[in-house]
Short mmCIF file of C-alpha atoms in Angstrom, two decimals:
data_model
loop_
_atom_site.label_atom_id
_atom_site.label_comp_id
_atom_site.label_asym_id
_atom_site.label_seq_id
_atom_site.Cartn_x
_atom_site.Cartn_y
_atom_site.Cartn_z
CA MET A 1 0.16 0.09 -0.05
CA SER A 2 1.96 3.28 -1.23
CA ILE A 3 1.70 6.10 1.42
CA LEU A 4 1.70 8.73 -1.42
CA LEU A 5 -0.86 7.31 -3.17
CA THR A 6 -3.06 7.04 -0.13
CA ILE A 7 -2.45 10.93 1.42
CA TYR A 8 -3.52 11.73 -2.27
CA PHE A 9 -6.59 10.04 -2.71
CA LEU A 10 -7.93 11.18 1.21
CA ALA A 11 -6.80 14.67 -0.22
CA LEU A 12 -8.52 14.29 -3.31
CA LEU A 13 -11.39 12.74 -2.09
CA THR A 14 -11.89 15.95 0.48
CA PHE A 15 -11.64 18.55 -2.62
CA LEU A 16 -14.29 15.65 -4.68
CA GLY A 17 -16.94 16.14 -1.22
CA ILE A 18 -16.65 20.02 -0.83
CA PHE A 19 -16.39 20.84 -4.53
CA SER A 20 -19.44 18.86 -5.00
CA PHE A 21 -21.35 20.86 -1.88
CA ALA A 22 -20.10 23.68 -3.52
CA LEU A 23 -21.73 23.08 -7.11
CA TYR A 24 -24.50 22.53 -4.90
CA ARG A 25 -25.28 25.39 -3.63
CA VAL A 26 -24.37 26.51 -7.50
CA TRP A 27 -27.37 24.39 -8.56
CA LEU A 28 -29.79 25.80 -5.86
CA PHE A 29 -28.95 29.11 -6.75
CA SER A 30 -29.47 28.34 -10.26
CA GLN A 31 -33.08 27.28 -9.96
CA HIS A 32 -34.26 30.93 -9.78
CA LYS A 33 -34.17 31.90 -13.28
CA GLU A 34 -33.92 35.43 -12.61
CA ILE A 35 -31.11 35.38 -10.48
CA ALA A 36 -29.07 32.55 -12.06
CA GLY A 37 -27.35 34.57 -14.42
CA LYS A 38 -24.48 32.64 -15.83
CA SER A 39 -23.80 30.23 -12.51
CA MET A 40 -24.09 26.70 -14.33
CA LEU A 41 -21.93 27.87 -16.81
CA VAL A 42 -18.88 29.21 -14.39
CA ALA A 43 -19.52 25.94 -12.57
CA THR A 44 -19.04 24.08 -15.92
CA GLY A 45 -15.75 25.79 -16.19
CA PHE A 46 -14.79 25.01 -12.92
CA ILE A 47 -15.43 21.26 -13.50
CA PHE A 48 -13.68 21.21 -16.67
CA VAL A 49 -10.34 22.86 -15.09
CA ALA A 50 -10.91 19.85 -11.92
CA GLY A 51 -11.35 17.51 -14.92
CA VAL A 52 -8.27 18.27 -16.61
CA ILE A 53 -6.12 18.44 -13.79
CA VAL A 54 -6.92 15.14 -11.86
CA PHE A 55 -6.90 13.94 -15.46
CA VAL A 56 -3.04 15.42 -16.12
CA SER A 57 -1.99 14.28 -12.38
CA PHE A 58 -3.21 10.80 -13.63
CA ILE A 59 -0.84 10.74 -16.32
CA GLY A 60 1.36 11.19 -14.10
CA LEU A 61 1.10 8.75 -11.62
CA SER A 62 0.79 6.02 -13.69
CA GLN A 63 4.17 6.76 -14.73
CA PHE A 64 5.02 5.24 -11.55
CA VAL A 65 5.35 1.89 -9.78
CA TRP A 66 3.92 3.34 -6.46
CA ASN A 67 5.90 0.94 -4.44
CA ASP A 68 6.84 2.96 -1.52
CA ASP A 69 4.79 1.30 1.24
CA PRO A 70 5.39 2.06 5.22
CA GLY A 71 8.66 -0.30 4.97
CA TYR A 72 9.82 2.19 2.89
CA TYR A 73 9.67 4.91 4.96
CA LEU A 74 11.08 2.97 7.87
CA GLU A 75 14.16 1.69 6.38
CA PHE A 76 14.42 5.46 4.93
CA LEU A 77 13.82 6.41 9.01
CA LYS A 78 16.41 3.78 10.07
CA GLY A 79 18.96 5.07 7.58
CA LEU A 80 18.34 8.76 8.31
CA PHE A 81 19.36 7.50 11.78
CA ASN A 82 22.13 5.23 11.41
CA GLN A 83 24.21 7.96 9.53
CA ARG A 84 23.55 10.34 12.52
CA SER A 85 24.91 8.05 15.02
CA MET B 1 -36.42 15.79 0.03
CA HIS B 2 -37.11 19.40 1.00
CA ARG B 3 -35.19 21.67 -1.41
CA PRO B 4 -34.35 24.73 -0.33
CA ILE B 5 -35.86 28.34 -1.25
CA LEU B 6 -33.87 30.74 -1.77
CA LEU B 7 -36.71 33.39 -3.49
CA HIS B 8 -39.70 33.91 -2.23
CA LEU B 9 -41.96 35.98 -4.85
CA HIS B 10 -45.56 37.27 -4.65
CA PRO B 11 -47.60 35.56 -7.99
CA GLU B 12 -47.49 39.06 -8.63
CA GLU B 13 -44.33 40.47 -8.14
CA LYS B 14 -42.48 40.89 -10.95
CA ILE B 15 -38.66 41.80 -10.41
CA VAL B 16 -37.78 45.24 -11.78
CA GLN B 17 -33.71 44.76 -11.99
CA VAL B 18 -31.15 42.38 -10.45
CA LEU B 19 -27.94 43.81 -9.30
CA ARG B 20 -24.31 42.32 -9.04
CA ARG B 21 -21.32 43.34 -8.06
CA HIS B 22 -18.95 44.22 -11.23
CA TRP B 23 -16.41 41.50 -12.12
CA LEU B 24 -13.60 43.41 -11.33
CA VAL B 25 -13.90 42.80 -7.67
CA PHE B 26 -13.47 39.24 -8.40
CA CYS B 27 -10.18 40.47 -9.90
CA GLY B 28 -8.84 41.01 -6.73
CA HIS B 29 -9.16 37.05 -5.58
CA ILE B 30 -7.68 36.20 -9.37
CA LEU B 31 -4.60 38.56 -8.49
CA THR B 32 -4.14 36.44 -5.33
CA ALA B 33 -3.87 33.06 -6.61
CA LEU B 34 -1.78 33.93 -9.46
CA VAL B 35 0.29 35.92 -7.67
CA ILE B 36 0.23 32.66 -4.95
CA GLY B 37 0.53 30.20 -7.64
CA SER B 38 3.69 32.22 -9.29
CA ILE B 39 5.60 31.70 -5.97
CA PHE B 40 4.85 27.92 -5.93
CA THR B 41 5.63 27.02 -10.04
CA ALA B 42 8.63 28.69 -9.39
CA LEU B 43 9.82 26.41 -6.03
CA VAL B 44 8.70 23.38 -8.82
CA PHE B 45 10.68 24.81 -11.11
CA TRP B 46 13.31 24.70 -8.90
CA ALA B 47 12.75 21.64 -7.58
CA SER B 48 12.19 19.61 -10.64
CA SER B 49 15.34 21.50 -12.15
CA ALA B 50 17.13 19.87 -8.86
CA LEU B 51 15.57 16.04 -8.73
CA ASN B 52 16.27 16.22 -12.78
CA GLY B 53 20.28 17.42 -12.38
CA LEU B 54 19.12 20.12 -14.30
CA ALA B 55 20.04 23.99 -14.58
CA TRP B 56 17.49 25.97 -14.12
CA SER B 57 18.19 27.18 -17.79
CA GLU B 58 17.96 23.49 -18.96
CA THR B 59 14.50 23.12 -17.61
CA PHE B 60 13.19 26.26 -19.37
CA ALA B 61 14.58 25.63 -22.48
CA ARG B 62 12.45 22.29 -22.45
CA LEU B 63 9.43 23.94 -22.17
CA ASN B 64 10.10 26.40 -24.51
CA ASP B 65 8.77 23.30 -26.57
CA TYR B 66 5.06 24.08 -25.68
CA GLY B 67 5.72 27.85 -25.74
CA TRP B 68 2.92 28.18 -28.29
CA VAL B 69 1.02 27.11 -26.00
CA PHE B 70 1.48 29.67 -23.17
CA GLY B 71 1.84 32.36 -25.74
CA MET B 72 -1.78 31.74 -27.03
CA VAL B 73 -3.16 31.70 -22.90
CA ALA B 74 -0.67 33.70 -21.59
CA PHE B 75 -0.89 37.22 -23.68
CA GLY B 76 -4.55 35.59 -24.86
CA ILE B 77 -6.38 36.39 -20.89
CA PRO B 78 -4.44 39.62 -20.03
CA LEU B 79 -5.56 40.98 -23.47
CA MET B 80 -8.60 39.38 -23.30
CA ALA B 81 -9.25 41.19 -19.74
CA LEU B 82 -8.40 44.60 -21.35
CA LEU B 83 -10.38 44.67 -24.38
CA ARG B 84 -13.56 43.77 -21.64
CA LEU B 85 -12.67 46.78 -19.67
CA ILE B 86 -12.72 48.77 -22.74
CA TYR B 87 -16.06 47.51 -24.05
CA ASP B 88 -17.08 47.62 -20.77
CA PHE B 89 -16.03 52.10 -20.99
CA VAL B 90 -17.34 52.85 -24.06
CA SER B 91 -20.18 50.82 -23.77
CA HIS B 92 -20.84 53.55 -20.48
CA THR B 93 -19.93 55.92 -23.67
CA ARG B 94 -22.63 54.84 -25.86
CA THR B 95 -24.49 58.43 -25.90
CA GLY B 96 -21.18 59.98 -27.59
CA ASP B 97 -19.61 61.56 -24.01
CA LEU B 98 -16.46 62.75 -25.98
CA GLU B 99 -15.45 64.39 -22.64
CA LYS B 100 -15.45 60.79 -20.81
CA ILE B 101 -13.39 59.54 -23.73
CA ASP B 102 -11.30 62.01 -23.73
CA ARG B 103 -11.01 61.35 -19.77
CA LEU B 104 -9.83 57.79 -20.70
CA VAL B 105 -6.49 58.92 -23.58
CA ARG B 106 -5.49 61.18 -20.58
CA TYR B 107 -5.51 58.43 -17.82
CA ILE B 108 -3.83 56.25 -20.71
CA LYS B 109 -1.33 58.71 -21.14
CA ARG B 110 -0.65 59.45 -17.57
CA TYR B 111 -0.49 55.84 -16.32
CA TRP B 112 0.94 53.98 -19.53
CA TYR B 113 3.92 52.38 -17.64
CA ALA B 114 1.91 51.37 -14.67
CA ILE B 115 -0.82 49.79 -17.34
CA LEU B 116 2.19 47.93 -18.51
CA ALA B 117 3.93 46.89 -15.91
CA GLY B 118 0.50 45.40 -14.60
CA LEU B 119 0.14 43.29 -18.51
CA ILE B 120 3.80 42.42 -18.16
CA GLY B 121 3.47 41.15 -14.79
CA ALA B 122 0.38 38.91 -16.09
CA ILE B 123 1.45 37.38 -18.52
CA ILE B 124 4.33 35.90 -16.64
CA ALA B 125 2.65 35.11 -13.74
CA THR B 126 0.33 33.16 -16.41
CA ASN B 127 2.78 31.68 -18.01
CA LEU B 128 4.23 30.18 -14.38
CA ILE B 129 0.62 29.30 -13.80
CA LEU B 130 0.72 27.72 -17.17
CA ALA B 131 3.76 25.62 -16.12
CA PHE B 132 2.70 24.61 -13.35
CA LEU B 133 -0.36 23.43 -14.36
CA LEU B 134 1.60 21.38 -17.28
CA ILE B 135 4.54 19.78 -15.15
CA ASP B 136 2.79 16.19 -14.96
CA VAL B 137 2.41 15.86 -19.08
CA ILE B 138 5.89 18.15 -19.49
CA ALA B 139 7.29 15.62 -16.78
CA GLY B 140 6.68 12.65 -19.52
CA HIS B 141 8.21 14.30 -22.74
CA ALA B 142 10.32 17.07 -21.94
CA LEU B 143 12.31 15.22 -18.94
CA PRO B 144 14.14 12.13 -18.66
CA SER B 145 11.09 8.96 -18.92
CA VAL B 146 10.05 7.56 -15.38
CA ALA B 147 7.78 5.44 -17.31
CA GLY B 148 7.67 2.35 -14.90
CA SER B 149 10.38 3.45 -12.39
CA PRO B 150 9.75 2.12 -9.15
CA VAL B 151 8.48 6.06 -7.15
CA THR B 152 11.02 4.53 -4.58
CA GLU B 153 13.96 5.31 -7.00
CA ARG B 154 12.84 8.63 -7.63
CA ILE B 155 10.99 9.76 -4.96
CA GLY B 156 11.31 13.16 -4.88
CA HIS B 157 9.73 13.22 -8.27
CA GLY B 158 7.10 11.34 -7.01
CA VAL B 159 6.21 13.91 -3.80
CA LEU B 160 6.36 16.66 -6.17
CA LEU B 161 3.73 14.75 -8.71
CA ILE B 162 1.39 14.25 -5.86
CA VAL B 163 2.02 18.35 -4.03
CA THR B 164 1.54 19.49 -6.99
CA SER B 165 -1.61 18.44 -8.05
CA MET B 166 -3.22 18.46 -4.69
CA TYR B 167 -2.23 22.03 -4.37
CA ALA B 168 -3.70 22.83 -8.11
CA LEU B 169 -6.65 21.76 -7.00
CA ALA B 170 -6.39 23.88 -3.71
CA LEU B 171 -6.01 27.25 -5.65
CA LEU B 172 -9.58 25.72 -8.06
CA LEU B 173 -11.59 25.62 -4.90
CA TYR B 174 -10.00 28.84 -3.57
CA LEU B 175 -11.28 30.34 -6.99
CA PHE B 176 -15.16 28.54 -7.36
CA VAL B 177 -15.59 29.35 -3.41
CA ALA B 178 -14.71 33.37 -4.59
CA TRP B 179 -16.59 33.30 -6.97
CA MET B 180 -20.00 31.84 -5.42
CA ASP B 181 -18.81 34.81 -3.00
CA TYR B 182 -18.90 36.93 -5.08
CA TYR B 183 -21.85 35.79 -7.66
CA PHE B 184 -24.19 35.14 -5.57
CA ASP B 185 -23.80 38.82 -4.04
CA VAL B 186 -27.69 40.18 -5.66
CA PHE B 187 -29.28 42.88 -5.36
CA ILE B 188 -33.19 42.44 -6.13
CA ILE B 189 -35.22 45.09 -6.91
CA SER B 190 -38.89 44.56 -7.59
CA ASN B 191 -42.38 46.07 -7.57
CA ARG B 192 -43.22 44.87 -3.94
CA GLN B 193 -39.89 44.47 -2.30
CA ILE B 194 -36.26 45.53 -2.29
CA LEU B 195 -33.56 41.99 -1.15
CA ASN B 196 -29.98 41.99 -0.72
CA ILE B 197 -29.06 38.72 -0.77
CA GLN B 198 -25.40 37.83 0.63
CA GLN B 199 -23.08 34.69 0.35
CA LEU B 200 -21.02 34.30 3.22
CA ILE B 201 -18.01 32.05 1.75
CA LEU B 202 -19.46 28.80 1.39
CA VAL B 203 -22.23 27.39 3.20
CA GLY B 204 -23.55 30.89 4.71
CA GLN B 205 -26.23 33.20 3.31
CA LYS B 206 -27.73 36.48 4.76
CA ILE B 207 -30.86 37.38 3.14
CA THR B 208 -32.78 40.87 4.50
CA GLU B 209 -35.01 42.71 2.68
CA THR B 210 -37.43 45.37 2.80
CA ASN B 211 -40.45 46.85 1.31
CA PHE B 212 -41.35 50.28 0.15
CA GLN B 213 -43.16 51.60 3.00
CA GLN B 214 -39.69 51.35 5.48
CA ILE B 215 -38.04 53.45 2.85
CA GLN B 216 -36.68 56.60 3.84
CA ASN B 217 -33.83 57.26 1.01
CA ALA B 218 -31.88 55.81 -1.41
CA TYR B 219 -29.13 57.13 -3.14
CA SER B 220 -25.48 56.42 -4.89
CA LYS B 221 -22.05 57.72 -4.34
CA VAL B 222 -19.34 57.20 -6.94
CA SER B 223 -15.91 58.22 -5.80
CA GLY B 224 -12.06 57.68 -7.05
CA MET B 225 -10.92 57.73 -10.60
CA VAL B 226 -11.17 54.83 -11.87
CA TRP B 227 -14.92 53.60 -10.62
CA THR B 228 -15.27 57.03 -11.43
CA LEU B 229 -14.36 56.15 -14.94
CA LEU B 230 -16.07 53.35 -15.26
CA ASP B 231 -19.01 54.55 -13.57
CA ILE B 232 -19.27 52.15 -10.43
CA GLY B 233 -20.03 52.91 -6.95
CA THR B 234 -22.37 52.15 -4.11
CA VAL B 235 -26.38 51.93 -3.92
CA PHE B 236 -27.38 53.28 -0.23
CA VAL B 237 -30.67 52.28 1.00
CA GLU B 238 -32.20 53.56 4.57
CA THR B 239 -34.84 52.27 5.90
CA ALA B 240 -37.18 53.54 9.03
CA GLY B 241 -37.06 52.04 12.30
CA GLU B 242 -35.40 48.68 13.40
CA LYS B 243 -34.26 47.65 10.23
CA GLU B 244 -30.93 48.36 8.66
CA ASN B 245 -30.15 50.05 5.99
CA PHE B 246 -29.14 48.34 2.65
CA GLN B 247 -25.72 48.75 1.24
CA PHE B 248 -24.39 47.50 -2.49
CA ASN B 249 -20.90 48.17 -2.98
CA TYR B 250 -19.02 47.77 -6.49
CA VAL B 251 -22.42 48.42 -8.36
CA ARG B 252 -22.13 49.11 -12.37
CA ASN B 253 -24.55 52.51 -12.92
CA PRO B 254 -25.29 52.92 -9.11
CA GLY B 255 -27.52 56.11 -9.58
CA PHE B 256 -30.04 54.10 -11.91
CA ALA B 257 -30.42 51.42 -9.41
CA ALA B 258 -31.19 54.04 -6.49
CA LYS B 259 -33.76 56.16 -9.32
CA THR B 260 -35.20 52.78 -10.22
CA ILE B 261 -36.08 52.28 -6.39
CA LEU B 262 -37.21 55.87 -5.72
CA GLU B 263 -39.26 55.99 -8.91
CA ILE B 264 -41.05 52.41 -8.06
CA GLN B 265 -41.59 53.75 -4.09
CA GLN B 266 -43.37 57.23 -6.17
CA GLN B 267 -45.32 54.68 -8.24
CA GLN B 268 -46.31 52.47 -5.35
CA TRP B 269 -47.23 56.34 -3.29
CA GLU B 270 -49.40 57.15 -6.22
CA HIS B 271 -51.04 53.68 -6.87
CA GLY B 272 -52.82 53.83 -2.72
CA ASN B 273 -53.62 57.06 -3.84
CA ILE B 274 -51.85 59.60 -1.48
CA VAL B 275 -50.77 62.29 -1.46
CA GLU B 276 -47.65 62.95 -1.06
CA ASN B 277 -47.75 67.18 -1.37
CA MET B 278 -47.13 68.85 1.95
CA ASP B 279 -48.86 71.58 0.93
CA ASP B 280 -51.91 70.08 -0.95
CA ASP B 281 -55.11 70.77 1.79
CA SER B 282 -57.44 68.61 -0.24
CA ALA B 283 -58.65 65.37 1.28
CA GLY B 284 -57.93 62.59 -1.71
CA GLU B 285 -60.48 60.77 -2.51
CA GLY B 286 -61.45 57.91 -0.29
CA GLY B 287 -60.24 59.81 2.82
CA ALA B 288 -56.31 60.27 3.15
CA ALA B 289 -54.32 59.87 6.11
CA VAL B 290 -54.89 62.97 8.67
CA PHE B 291 -51.58 63.63 10.99
CA GLN B 292 -52.32 65.71 13.49
CA TYR B 293 -48.76 67.79 15.49
CA VAL B 294 -47.72 68.82 18.25
CA ASP B 295 -44.28 70.43 19.34
CA HIS B 296 -42.09 68.41 20.20
CA VAL B 297 -41.50 69.43 23.23
CA GLY B 298 -44.78 69.11 24.74
CA HIS B 299 -45.83 73.17 24.35
CA GLU B 300 -49.32 73.37 23.14
CA HIS B 301 -49.77 76.00 20.21
CA SER B 302 -52.78 77.89 19.67
CA THR B 303 -53.64 79.68 16.94
CA GLU B 304 -56.61 81.20 15.39
CA ASP B 305 -58.90 78.06 15.56
CA LYS B 306 -56.24 75.50 15.85
CA LYS B 307 -55.00 74.00 19.35
CA LEU B 308 -51.68 71.45 19.54
CA HIS B 309 -52.47 68.40 22.35
CA THR B 310 -49.30 66.73 23.87
CA LEU B 311 -49.86 63.24 23.57
CA HIS B 312 -48.28 61.17 26.36
CA HIS B 313 -45.84 58.56 24.86
CA PRO B 314 -42.61 57.49 26.46
CA SER B 315 -40.07 56.73 23.79
CA ALA B 316 -41.74 59.04 20.83
CA TYR B 317 -42.58 62.07 19.97
CA ASN B 318 -45.89 62.40 19.51
CA ILE B 319 -47.32 64.92 16.52
CA HIS B 320 -50.76 65.79 17.36
CA LEU B 321 -53.20 69.13 16.04
CA ALA B 322 -56.96 69.20 17.28
CA HIS B 323 -59.19 70.79 15.43
CA HIS B 324 -60.55 73.29 17.84
CA GLY B 325 -64.09 74.82 16.64
CA SER B 326 -64.08 73.97 13.53
CA PRO B 327 -65.36 70.64 11.79
CA ILE B 328 -63.23 68.35 9.67
CA THR B 329 -64.89 69.39 6.61
CA GLN B 330 -63.56 67.68 2.76
CA GLY B 331 -60.91 69.75 1.21
CA HIS B 332 -60.65 72.03 4.64
CA GLY B 333 -57.98 71.95 7.57
CA ARG B 334 -56.54 68.40 6.92
CA ARG B 335 -52.86 67.87 5.99
CA HIS B 336 -50.50 65.01 4.73
CA VAL B 337 -47.33 64.65 6.29
CA TYR B 338 -45.29 61.95 5.22
CA THR B 339 -42.33 59.88 6.16
CA GLY B 340 -43.68 57.31 3.63
CA PRO B 341 -46.19 55.77 1.84
CA GLU B 342 -49.43 55.43 3.70
CA ARG B 343 -52.77 53.54 3.30
CA ARG B 344 -56.07 54.11 3.17
CA GLN B 345 -57.76 54.95 6.60
CA SER B 346 -60.43 51.97 6.26
CA ASP B 347 -57.55 50.05 6.66
CA PRO B 348 -56.34 50.46 10.15
CA SER B 349 -54.80 47.05 10.11
CA ALA B 350 -52.34 48.17 7.49
CA LEU B 351 -50.90 51.12 8.96
CA PRO B 352 -47.25 50.60 9.26
CA ALA B 353 -45.15 50.64 12.24
CA GLY B 354 -45.05 53.65 14.28
CA ARG B 355 -48.33 55.00 13.35
CA ARG B 356 -51.90 54.71 15.48
CA LEU B 357 -55.17 55.77 14.18
CA VAL B 358 -57.32 57.46 16.43
CA GLU B 359 -60.85 58.88 16.12
CA ASP B 360 -59.89 61.76 14.19
CA GLY B 361 -57.02 60.76 11.86
CA VAL B 362 -53.70 58.81 12.24
CA ILE B 363 -51.25 60.20 14.68
CA TRP B 364 -47.64 59.91 13.70
CA THR B 365 -45.53 58.50 16.29
CA GLY B 366 -41.77 58.91 15.27
CA GLU B 367 -38.87 57.99 16.79
CA SER B 368 -37.06 60.60 15.74
CA PRO B 369 -37.91 64.59 16.61
CA LEU B 370 -40.13 67.15 14.76
CA SER B 371 -37.54 69.09 12.86
CA HIS B 372 -38.31 72.98 12.97
CA GLU B 373 -38.47 73.13 9.44
CA ILE B 374 -41.35 71.27 8.69
CA GLU B 375 -43.27 72.97 12.35
CA GLN B 376 -42.39 75.87 10.78
CA VAL B 377 -43.89 74.92 7.53
CA LEU B 378 -47.24 73.93 8.76
CA THR B 379 -47.53 77.17 11.14
CA GLU B 380 -46.84 79.03 7.83
CA ILE B 381 -49.64 76.84 5.94
CA ASP B 382 -51.88 77.41 8.78
CA THR B 383 -51.25 81.23 8.40
CA GLU B 384 -52.16 81.14 5.26
CA LYS B 385 -55.00 79.32 5.28
CA ASN B 386 -56.49 81.18 8.38
CA ASN B 387 -55.77 84.35 6.77
CA PRO B 388 -55.84 84.20 3.15
#
């Protein structure tokens, strides 16, 4: 289990949760045609940009084999500790 | 599932005008995001160069392969913003007001260096932001290929990738919430009420409303050179009683909004068959409200056929004028003073706050003292009527 990937996906889930709530607020607002304006259009733009960022990030993530399990970091810390002592 | 409703409109209610803040207000957030993004992008550049064993110049040279993308967007965005500003200004001077165009030309001549510096800064910042967004793609092509390699061998690349992606998403979320906070602040003028909807960042919302009876004054204010050129200012609406006053800033053409409010209020007064003119002594059709007056410190004033009485009211100044010795007839001895639209006497339950129906008419109990000017005018009217 990759620690970095776990952290990234947790952050991604948090982002998606807050973003979804914000989109829900925009949708509620857009139900009132008198004041909706271009809210849905702008929200669609933001969804697109978010999609591009996530897509590009996944392309970069797929370049690696994510083998940074907890054992790797323990060894890394051990090595650091041994160097100091 | 119950869906929250933002606007509760009467079936006969029609929205006359919807005001939003000018888009320049949101530019402040964009500028903040650009500055913070630029700094972070510079750090990413440095980290990426160090991890790949390249100098800054070599990394930048590889990015130049994608220069056409940067050029199109980097020049395009500031140029579009500038064109939009010019369009705003020109549409404002559509009536052919040469003075305003002349002022714009003089403004550009005087501050050209600041405008140019701003443009160059925006281009550089946009370039860096684009590089930051595309760096993952570029890493796969312009830099040494890492396809299929374990991340533990290039842990720095892995960390950089994760951090930049999380930062880009956080920046986007900040911009989205900032846009919501800006766009969902709406000032609505309808034919029955005024609504001020304020979005409080993401989850909060404050809605204040008032009807036209409660409005005492509406005016606008525009100050500052740039705002004056673009006609962006603040609309103020003062309300009576305990209701808070309205204020909506950074609005395009605020004078027109204030004028619209006053015109609608005037129409409502006329529709309610209320005579506004203080000099008019004729009673309206169907019985207009009658106000009676006393001195605000409680002194009795007597004229030839009138007597002023003080009514006891602990928290307000009462104005009561008793007609003494002469009957109240149509067209004689009635006076109309208004702090706002009034309803017909036949509908006492519809009296606005602060008014009380008595046998002879309506007593105004206001919290503000009776001004000497009003008292003087009324005394003069009395004198003229009694001594034609």
